[in-house]
């Protein structure tokens, strides 16, 4: 008889490797069902997160076909919330509760909640990625030792995303290796190869920082002003207007300058002067997560601009580093199309 009704394993699986598989298999020995939550499921592809939720679920399915078919292994997405740990914890709790209520009674109606079920969190307890094991004291813990040395998914990505890619078969199941062989033929693979070289060259040229930037979070009548990146790195992704602070420039002034340069924001009288734009600022917030950018340590201050409600939104036009600038309805936005952490900044600044 299993010790637990459910075990929970949280990870990004970029890609799934034999260390992850070891945790899942050990958890399956101790629990009737294992829930795998795939993190970073709501962000755009980049070198650190090259595979979508569906692609990572496919990797797991190729290795654990029987377990998923018999519903002993349940795989669900988990969204990041970079600047709100409490929201992330609440999301985990809600997701696990919903899954337990659905599967714990064989998809039937359930009225007694989850208190009748024994739940445990599984993971590498001594690894930095196992931080979440301490975030949920209401559940027990299954700490599983690593059996496969010191490699991690970062090492695999570094070897794989190259012009002459290496698939480290000693660290991957044959099924996952086969998936990566197929993936090499896609345009997304080529983009990640470019990104890895770009990041290497960027750090050689500019160092790892810290660097200082300013962003503008501008809303008007239920819309937010966004640019579409024109630069090759992150090309086509949505972002807040912004950029690096000049040597002799105040951060607030940099935010106004970048807003003007990238959007040419105008009212009926023409381009709005800096002093008037600055008058719309209602607040600011620092965003300094150490891993908010793959380019290096980039600290940004975002300024909140609230423009007067109007039937006709101020006119904008992409310029400078922006391929395009436009107003977007707040209710239409999806996180997967945003550059770096700009979705998380937007969430924090306007209270999504």
Short mmCIF file of C-alpha atoms in Angstrom, two decimals:
data_model
loop_
_atom_site.label_atom_id
_atom_site.label_comp_id
_atom_site.label_asym_id
_atom_site.label_seq_id
_atom_site.Cartn_x
_atom_site.Cartn_y
_atom_site.Cartn_z
CA UNK A 1 0.00 0.00 0.00
CA UNK A 2 1.32 3.45 -0.90
CA UNK A 3 2.39 5.83 1.85
CA UNK A 4 0.75 8.86 0.17
CA UNK A 5 -2.30 9.41 -1.98
CA UNK A 6 -0.52 12.13 -3.99
CA UNK A 7 3.07 13.28 -4.43
CA UNK A 8 3.85 16.63 -6.06
CA UNK A 9 6.96 17.43 -8.10
CA UNK A 10 7.53 20.98 -9.37
CA UNK A 11 10.15 21.81 -12.01
CA UNK A 12 10.81 23.50 -15.33
CA UNK A 13 12.14 20.38 -17.13
CA UNK A 14 14.06 22.36 -19.76
CA UNK A 15 14.54 19.61 -20.87
CA UNK A 16 13.44 16.53 -18.91
CA UNK A 17 16.58 14.61 -17.86
CA UNK A 18 17.31 11.39 -15.99
CA UNK A 19 17.55 13.23 -12.67
CA UNK A 20 13.97 14.42 -13.05
CA UNK A 21 12.90 10.93 -14.09
CA UNK A 22 14.55 9.46 -10.97
CA UNK A 23 12.49 11.75 -8.73
CA UNK A 24 9.27 10.87 -10.56
CA UNK A 25 9.95 7.11 -10.38
CA UNK A 26 10.83 7.26 -6.67
CA UNK A 27 7.71 9.32 -5.97
CA UNK A 28 5.60 6.77 -7.85
CA UNK A 29 6.91 4.10 -5.46
CA UNK A 30 5.60 6.05 -2.47
CA UNK A 31 2.38 7.56 -3.79
CA UNK A 32 -0.69 6.31 -5.59
CA UNK A 33 -0.48 9.25 -7.97
CA UNK A 34 2.23 11.80 -8.80
CA UNK A 35 1.38 15.34 -9.89
CA UNK A 36 4.04 17.05 -12.00
CA UNK A 37 3.66 20.82 -12.22
CA UNK A 38 5.64 22.29 -15.11
CA UNK A 39 6.81 25.78 -14.14
CA UNK A 40 7.43 28.79 -16.39
CA UNK A 41 4.51 27.64 -18.52
CA UNK A 42 3.35 31.19 -19.27
CA UNK A 43 6.46 32.88 -20.64
CA UNK A 44 7.89 33.39 -24.11
CA UNK A 45 10.58 31.08 -25.41
CA UNK A 46 14.17 32.06 -24.75
CA UNK A 47 17.48 30.27 -24.21
CA UNK A 48 16.66 29.42 -20.58
CA UNK A 49 13.08 28.37 -21.42
CA UNK A 50 13.21 27.02 -24.98
CA UNK A 51 10.40 24.48 -24.77
CA UNK A 52 6.69 25.21 -24.35
CA UNK A 53 4.53 23.50 -21.76
CA UNK A 54 3.09 21.21 -24.45
CA UNK A 55 6.58 20.21 -25.62
CA UNK A 56 7.74 19.43 -22.10
CA UNK A 57 4.58 17.46 -21.43
CA UNK A 58 5.31 15.49 -24.61
CA UNK A 59 8.81 14.64 -23.31
CA UNK A 60 7.32 13.33 -20.06
CA UNK A 61 4.65 11.41 -21.97
CA UNK A 62 7.23 9.68 -24.15
CA UNK A 63 9.00 8.37 -21.05
CA UNK A 64 5.97 7.67 -18.85
CA UNK A 65 3.31 6.62 -21.37
CA UNK A 66 1.79 3.90 -19.18
CA UNK A 67 1.75 5.99 -16.02
CA UNK A 68 0.02 8.88 -17.78
CA UNK A 69 -2.46 6.59 -19.56
CA UNK A 70 -3.48 5.03 -16.23
CA UNK A 71 -3.60 8.46 -14.54
CA UNK A 72 -0.93 7.57 -12.02
CA UNK A 73 1.06 10.50 -13.41
CA UNK A 74 -0.75 13.82 -13.89
CA UNK A 75 1.02 16.70 -15.69
CA UNK A 76 -0.27 20.27 -15.45
CA UNK A 77 1.10 23.78 -16.19
CA UNK A 78 2.22 26.25 -13.50
CA UNK A 79 2.62 29.94 -14.22
CA UNK A 80 5.51 32.06 -12.98
CA UNK A 81 4.83 35.09 -10.81
CA UNK A 82 8.27 36.63 -10.55
CA UNK A 83 7.47 39.51 -8.20
CA UNK A 84 4.76 37.95 -6.05
CA UNK A 85 5.74 34.78 -4.18
CA UNK A 86 2.41 34.69 -2.36
CA UNK A 87 0.51 34.62 -5.64
CA UNK A 88 2.72 31.77 -6.88
CA UNK A 89 2.17 29.77 -3.68
CA UNK A 90 -1.57 30.36 -3.91
CA UNK A 91 -1.53 29.15 -7.51
CA UNK A 92 0.22 25.92 -6.49
CA UNK A 93 -2.25 25.37 -3.66
CA UNK A 94 -5.28 25.95 -5.91
CA UNK A 95 -3.93 23.71 -8.67
CA UNK A 96 -3.14 20.84 -6.32
CA UNK A 97 -6.52 21.16 -4.59
CA UNK A 98 -8.37 21.05 -7.93
CA UNK A 99 -6.41 17.99 -9.08
CA UNK A 100 -6.93 16.12 -5.81
CA UNK A 101 -10.65 16.83 -5.83
CA UNK A 102 -10.92 15.62 -9.42
CA UNK A 103 -8.73 12.51 -9.28
CA UNK A 104 -9.07 11.61 -5.61
CA UNK A 105 -12.65 10.56 -6.14
CA UNK A 106 -12.15 9.13 -9.64
CA UNK A 107 -13.49 12.26 -11.37
CA UNK A 108 -16.67 12.14 -9.31
CA UNK A 109 -18.37 14.70 -7.08
CA UNK A 110 -16.42 15.34 -3.89
CA UNK A 111 -17.61 17.22 -0.81
CA UNK A 112 -15.06 16.58 1.92
CA UNK A 113 -12.18 18.64 0.54
CA UNK A 114 -8.58 17.40 0.54
CA UNK A 115 -8.12 16.73 4.24
CA UNK A 116 -8.74 13.01 3.76
CA UNK A 117 -5.76 12.70 1.42
CA UNK A 118 -2.11 12.40 2.36
CA UNK A 119 0.01 14.68 0.17
CA UNK A 120 3.79 15.02 -0.07
CA UNK A 121 6.15 17.23 -2.03
CA UNK A 122 8.96 15.42 -3.86
CA UNK A 123 12.29 16.91 -4.92
CA UNK A 124 16.03 17.19 -4.45
CA UNK A 125 15.98 18.52 -0.90
CA UNK A 126 19.60 19.71 -0.87
CA UNK A 127 19.43 21.37 -4.30
CA UNK A 128 18.70 25.08 -4.76
CA UNK A 129 15.79 24.21 -7.04
CA UNK A 130 14.09 22.42 -4.13
CA UNK A 131 13.35 25.72 -2.36
CA UNK A 132 9.63 25.06 -2.63
CA UNK A 133 9.86 22.09 -0.26
CA UNK A 134 9.75 24.58 2.64
CA UNK A 135 6.94 26.73 1.22
CA UNK A 136 4.12 24.28 1.92
CA UNK A 137 4.30 23.10 5.54
CA UNK A 138 0.82 21.57 5.30
CA UNK A 139 2.26 18.79 3.13
CA UNK A 140 4.90 16.20 3.97
CA UNK A 141 8.21 16.02 2.14
CA UNK A 142 9.90 13.31 0.08
CA UNK A 143 13.54 14.32 -0.28
CA UNK A 144 15.25 12.24 -2.94
CA UNK A 145 19.01 12.13 -3.35
CA UNK A 146 20.57 12.61 -6.78
CA UNK A 147 21.99 9.46 -8.36
CA UNK A 148 23.49 11.08 -11.43
CA UNK A 149 26.30 13.46 -10.46
CA UNK A 150 26.24 17.23 -10.75
CA UNK A 151 24.90 17.94 -14.25
CA UNK A 152 21.70 19.92 -14.72
CA UNK A 153 19.40 21.12 -17.49
CA UNK A 154 21.51 24.26 -18.03
CA UNK A 155 24.49 22.08 -19.02
CA UNK A 156 22.32 20.17 -21.47
CA UNK A 157 21.00 23.36 -23.11
CA UNK A 158 24.51 24.81 -23.44
CA UNK A 159 25.72 21.70 -25.26
CA UNK A 160 22.60 21.30 -27.37
CA UNK A 161 21.93 24.78 -28.75
CA UNK A 162 25.01 25.05 -30.97
CA UNK A 163 25.64 24.98 -34.74
CA UNK A 164 26.99 21.46 -34.22
CA UNK A 165 24.62 20.35 -31.44
CA UNK A 166 25.55 17.74 -28.86
CA UNK A 167 22.77 15.67 -27.33
CA UNK A 168 24.14 14.39 -23.99
CA UNK A 169 22.68 10.89 -24.13
CA UNK A 170 24.22 9.93 -20.77
CA UNK A 171 21.92 12.45 -19.11
CA UNK A 172 18.79 11.83 -21.17
CA UNK A 173 16.35 9.04 -21.76
CA UNK A 174 16.39 7.71 -25.34
CA UNK A 175 12.85 9.03 -25.83
CA UNK A 176 13.87 12.57 -24.84
CA UNK A 177 17.00 12.35 -26.98
CA UNK A 178 14.74 11.40 -29.90
CA UNK A 179 12.55 14.43 -29.21
CA UNK A 180 15.63 16.70 -29.28
CA UNK A 181 16.77 15.13 -32.56
CA UNK A 182 13.44 16.11 -34.11
CA UNK A 183 13.51 19.56 -32.55
CA UNK A 184 16.85 20.35 -34.21
CA UNK A 185 15.01 20.70 -37.52
CA UNK A 186 12.74 23.54 -36.32
CA UNK A 187 13.10 27.31 -36.70
CA UNK A 188 12.85 27.66 -32.93
CA UNK A 189 16.03 25.60 -32.55
CA UNK A 190 17.86 28.00 -34.88
CA UNK A 191 16.64 30.99 -32.84
CA UNK A 192 17.96 29.49 -29.62
CA UNK A 193 21.34 28.78 -31.23
CA UNK A 194 21.52 32.45 -32.22
CA UNK A 195 20.47 33.52 -28.73
CA UNK A 196 23.17 31.51 -27.01
CA UNK A 197 25.87 33.09 -29.19
CA UNK A 198 24.31 36.53 -28.75
CA UNK A 199 24.39 36.20 -24.96
CA UNK A 200 28.02 35.05 -25.01
CA UNK A 201 29.04 37.98 -27.23
CA UNK A 202 26.97 40.45 -25.20
CA UNK A 203 28.73 39.56 -21.95
CA UNK A 204 32.14 39.68 -23.62
CA UNK A 205 31.39 43.17 -24.94
CA UNK A 206 29.53 44.74 -22.02
CA UNK A 207 30.23 42.49 -19.06
CA UNK A 208 27.61 41.10 -16.69
CA UNK A 209 26.54 44.42 -15.17
CA UNK A 210 24.87 45.62 -13.12
CA UNK A 211 23.20 47.89 -15.68
CA UNK A 212 20.50 50.49 -15.09
CA UNK A 213 17.38 50.85 -17.24
CA UNK A 214 14.05 52.70 -17.12
CA UNK A 215 10.66 51.55 -18.41
CA UNK A 216 7.32 53.26 -18.98
CA UNK A 217 4.04 51.56 -18.04
CA UNK A 218 1.45 53.73 -19.81
CA UNK A 219 -2.30 53.16 -19.68
CA UNK A 220 -5.27 55.02 -21.14
CA UNK A 221 -8.95 54.06 -21.15
CA UNK A 222 -8.45 50.35 -20.45
CA UNK A 223 -5.48 50.03 -22.82
CA UNK A 224 -1.73 49.73 -22.25
CA UNK A 225 0.94 51.11 -24.57
CA UNK A 226 3.42 48.45 -25.73
CA UNK A 227 6.16 48.23 -28.31
CA UNK A 228 7.14 45.26 -30.42
CA UNK A 229 10.89 44.74 -30.25
CA UNK A 230 12.78 45.44 -33.43
CA UNK A 231 16.16 44.21 -32.25
CA UNK A 232 17.17 40.69 -33.21
CA UNK A 233 17.31 39.52 -29.59
CA UNK A 234 13.70 39.11 -28.51
CA UNK A 235 12.56 40.24 -31.96
CA UNK A 236 8.79 40.52 -32.28
CA UNK A 237 8.02 40.17 -28.57
CA UNK A 238 5.95 42.75 -26.74
CA UNK A 239 7.66 45.01 -24.21
CA UNK A 240 7.17 48.18 -22.24
CA UNK A 241 8.81 51.23 -23.83
CA UNK A 242 12.18 51.69 -22.17
CA UNK A 243 15.94 51.39 -22.35
CA UNK A 244 19.26 52.10 -20.71
CA UNK A 245 19.83 55.20 -18.59
CA UNK A 246 22.44 57.62 -19.94
CA UNK A 247 25.46 58.54 -17.85
CA UNK A 248 24.28 62.05 -16.90
CA UNK A 249 20.55 61.35 -16.84
CA UNK A 250 18.06 60.89 -14.04
CA UNK A 251 16.12 57.64 -14.21
CA UNK A 252 12.75 59.39 -14.40
CA UNK A 253 13.97 61.47 -17.34
CA UNK A 254 15.23 58.33 -19.06
CA UNK A 255 11.79 56.79 -18.80
CA UNK A 256 10.18 59.85 -20.43
CA UNK A 257 12.88 60.03 -23.12
CA UNK A 258 12.55 56.35 -24.05
CA UNK A 259 8.77 56.66 -24.13
CA UNK A 260 9.00 59.55 -26.60
CA UNK A 261 11.76 57.97 -28.73
CA UNK A 262 10.10 54.58 -29.11
CA UNK A 263 6.44 55.57 -29.50
CA UNK A 264 6.33 59.21 -30.74
CA UNK A 265 3.28 59.54 -28.49
CA UNK A 266 1.13 62.47 -29.60
CA UNK A 267 -2.14 64.21 -28.85
CA UNK A 268 -4.12 66.45 -31.21
CA UNK A 269 -1.48 69.17 -30.90
CA UNK A 270 1.39 66.89 -31.94
CA UNK A 271 4.13 65.04 -30.04
CA UNK A 272 3.67 65.48 -26.32
CA UNK A 273 6.58 67.38 -24.71
CA UNK A 274 8.63 65.69 -21.95
CA UNK A 275 7.32 67.97 -19.17
CA UNK A 276 3.71 67.10 -19.98
CA UNK A 277 4.46 63.37 -20.20
CA UNK A 278 6.18 63.54 -16.82
CA UNK A 279 3.05 65.13 -15.33
CA UNK A 280 1.17 61.87 -16.01
CA UNK A 281 3.52 59.85 -13.78
CA UNK A 282 1.69 58.54 -10.71
CA UNK A 283 4.36 56.29 -9.20
CA UNK A 284 7.35 54.04 -9.79
CA UNK A 285 8.73 50.71 -8.70
CA UNK A 286 12.14 49.02 -8.75
CA UNK A 287 12.48 45.61 -10.39
CA UNK A 288 15.77 43.95 -9.55
CA UNK A 289 15.30 40.17 -9.67
CA UNK A 290 18.85 38.84 -10.26
CA UNK A 291 17.66 36.63 -13.14
CA UNK A 292 15.20 39.00 -14.79
CA UNK A 293 17.40 39.16 -17.90
CA UNK A 294 19.68 36.56 -19.49
CA UNK A 295 21.95 39.33 -20.77
CA UNK A 296 23.29 40.15 -17.31
CA UNK A 297 22.36 41.92 -14.09
CA UNK A 298 19.90 44.55 -15.34
CA UNK A 299 18.02 46.59 -12.76
CA UNK A 300 15.06 48.62 -13.99
CA UNK A 301 12.75 51.23 -12.56
CA UNK A 302 9.29 51.26 -14.12
CA UNK A 303 7.24 54.47 -14.05
CA UNK A 304 3.47 54.42 -14.09
CA UNK A 305 1.91 56.88 -16.54
CA UNK A 306 -1.87 57.29 -16.31
CA UNK A 307 -3.23 59.26 -19.27
CA UNK A 308 -6.66 60.92 -19.21
CA UNK A 309 -9.56 58.77 -20.38
CA UNK A 310 -10.63 59.60 -23.89
CA UNK A 311 -12.71 58.21 -26.73
CA UNK A 312 -9.67 58.72 -28.96
CA UNK A 313 -6.44 57.24 -27.62
CA UNK A 314 -3.26 59.24 -28.07
CA UNK A 315 -1.58 58.36 -31.36
CA UNK A 316 1.64 56.32 -31.32
CA UNK A 317 4.16 55.12 -33.87
CA UNK A 318 7.04 52.69 -33.42
CA UNK A 319 10.48 54.29 -33.71
CA UNK A 320 14.11 53.86 -32.61
CA UNK A 321 14.46 50.30 -31.16
CA UNK A 322 10.73 49.62 -31.51
CA UNK A 323 9.54 47.86 -34.67
CA UNK A 324 5.97 48.80 -33.81
CA UNK A 325 4.05 50.63 -31.09
CA UNK A 326 0.35 50.30 -30.34
CA UNK A 327 -2.35 50.30 -27.70
CA UNK A 328 -3.49 46.89 -26.42
CA UNK A 329 -6.69 46.13 -24.54
CA UNK A 330 -5.78 44.91 -21.06
CA UNK A 331 -8.19 41.99 -21.30
CA UNK A 332 -6.61 40.67 -24.52
CA UNK A 333 -3.03 40.28 -23.28
CA UNK A 334 -1.29 36.90 -23.00
CA UNK A 335 1.99 36.44 -21.08
CA UNK A 336 3.62 34.15 -23.66
CA UNK A 337 4.26 37.04 -26.06
CA UNK A 338 6.18 39.30 -23.65
CA UNK A 339 9.92 39.96 -23.56
CA UNK A 340 11.83 38.81 -20.45
CA UNK A 341 9.91 39.84 -17.28
CA UNK A 342 7.80 42.62 -18.81
CA UNK A 343 4.57 40.71 -18.25
CA UNK A 344 5.43 40.38 -14.54
CA UNK A 345 6.25 44.10 -14.36
CA UNK A 346 2.94 44.94 -15.99
CA UNK A 347 1.09 42.67 -13.55
CA UNK A 348 2.72 44.41 -10.58
CA UNK A 349 2.35 47.97 -11.88
CA UNK A 350 -1.33 47.89 -12.84
CA UNK A 351 -2.58 45.22 -10.44
CA UNK A 352 -3.41 42.33 -12.75
#
